[in-house]
Amino acid sequence: MKILPTLAFATASVVVALPAPSRAQMPDLDGPQAALEFLQRLGLQYSILVARTAVDLTYESMSVDARNSETVLNNVVIRPRLAWDPELQCEIRMDRLAASGASSFERFESNFEISGASVPAICLDPGAGAMLQSFGYPVIDIARASISMGYDLPSSGADLLISADVVEAAEVTVAADFDYIFVTGLLDDGGSGEPEPVAKLSSAEVIIENGGLWERVSPMLGAQFGDVNQIPAMVGPMLSQVLAAPGQPLGPTEQALINNLSTELARFIENGDRLVLSMAPDGGSWISEETFETPQSAIAALEPRLSPAPLAIARMVPTDLLAAAMAGGEALDDVTRLQVGAALISGVGAPRALAEGKAMVAPLAEAWNADAATLMGEAMAAEGDMAGAYVMALRGLAGGGEGALGLADDLESALAPGTILASQGAVLEAWPELGAWGSVRAEAEQSGNVPAIRRLAFAAASGQGAPRSYSEAYYLASLAAAAGDSAAAGLRDRLDLRFTSDGVTDPDWVAVSGQAGSAALEAWIEGGVAAAVEGAYRP
């Protein structure tokens, strides 16, 4: 289907950016938003010109919203130049074509959405077009289609979601999550190396909801096989010939897959509802060219299965449990309370309800449950309470809550230095383990153990193992640096640099670091740290 690469090229080109205004039409560029919109329009102009080198393309109107990084084209018409269609009868229409994206220093997202599209069968190669027409689809009408892609820079993880609603045919959803994905070899041998994808698949899923396609296809299949109900029985022998190794019996993994396919196909033929192909290998699976060398290797790596329901259904909170939680939930144990709260805050397993989710995990967060505190922080951040979210993120981070480190770092970029430092001080003072921390710190100081002091400084700076406290980290790093520890000196200097912009240090940090430095000097002289260090390192 040569139409697909051509259409993909045209669509991708169009949604990047638009016609540059003439000098008489130059917009007022006062303000950053107007300037961003102008640049976005300017980029789109050249993208459309590039797209027109491959297809005939027109549109009626366009709008650009720099605030949401969204570009919208209305009433788009694309006439691709196809070898089998010299008269350009293929005319693809879209009521609306929208592209948007969001990016931060560590996350990139792109979204494309099409509404009200029509693709005549002649746009596909003659064989595929004739088959569609035989099924009663002279024109493929698409009510909605979208593609969403995201890439996480720190983990190199990525996610992909494709969905389409084809009128009187089917709704199709394709989703994939990668723990790691990248392309290597691009810079090998001076840039002449062949690119090789490196990917670790977490899960993938293809969902097909029947919307009339099966009713049109089944009569033809029935005529070919005699009876569509015989198809599941035929799957086993056909796949056995493909999956069995030469001279070897069918393995248990392959036999389990054949049994699964036969059962689910029979169910679908009877109900005509949906087919779900899922791949969720335990612990993820590294994907390479070798993965697809044989059907057996692909099955072993991907663990494909057909089922009647998407993977997310398994994460649904039972409605009786959810109702009991909403009715009060005082009797719920901590594990169940956390499960329900996570579902309500994330919107996976239950409808997203932030207020109810916060109420569910609040008692656990107050008791310094790390995962509950992290969830509480995520909910508060979603509501715009960044300062409150940061306090919860610090609590979660101290206990090793999943996602707390990234949440705390993200929130710091949105908070004023004074708020960050005050929040850290309050969390440290409320920490139940503060007394034990003080004992460990005192032991390190009194013994003159410089590596131990340095380790405590880094723990306080990262917030892992203790609540994040830049003041505490500065104090400890100053002590270890005074004893000649270069790593601690680097940490101390980086903390100073963190609160310095354009050569000016934030006054809140000047006050906090000054107090920490004075305290370190007092401990060094009067507290006996200097003497302890000297005694530990000089014979």
PDB file of C-alpha atoms in Angstrom, residues 130 192 251 293 301 311 316 325 424 511:
ATOM      1  CA  ALA A 130     -10.926  -4.257  -4.806  1.00  0.00           C
ATOM      2  CA  SER A 192      28.390   5.278   8.114  1.00  0.00           C
ATOM      3  CA  GLY A 251       6.510 -27.410  22.335  1.00  0.00           C
ATOM      4  CA  GLU A 293      14.218 -14.968  13.195  1.00  0.00           C
ATOM      5  CA  ALA A 301      10.016 -13.232  23.666  1.00  0.00           C
ATOM      6  CA  LEU A 311      -5.003  -5.562  29.983  1.00  0.00           C
ATOM      7  CA  MET A 316     -10.039  -2.394  37.763  1.00  0.00           C
ATOM      8  CA  ALA A 325     -14.255   2.808  50.302  1.00  0.00           C
ATOM      9  CA  GLN A 424      12.505  21.030  53.502  1.00  0.00           C
ATOM     10  CA  ALA A 511      20.556  33.117  54.906  1.00  0.00           C
TER      11      ALA A 511
END
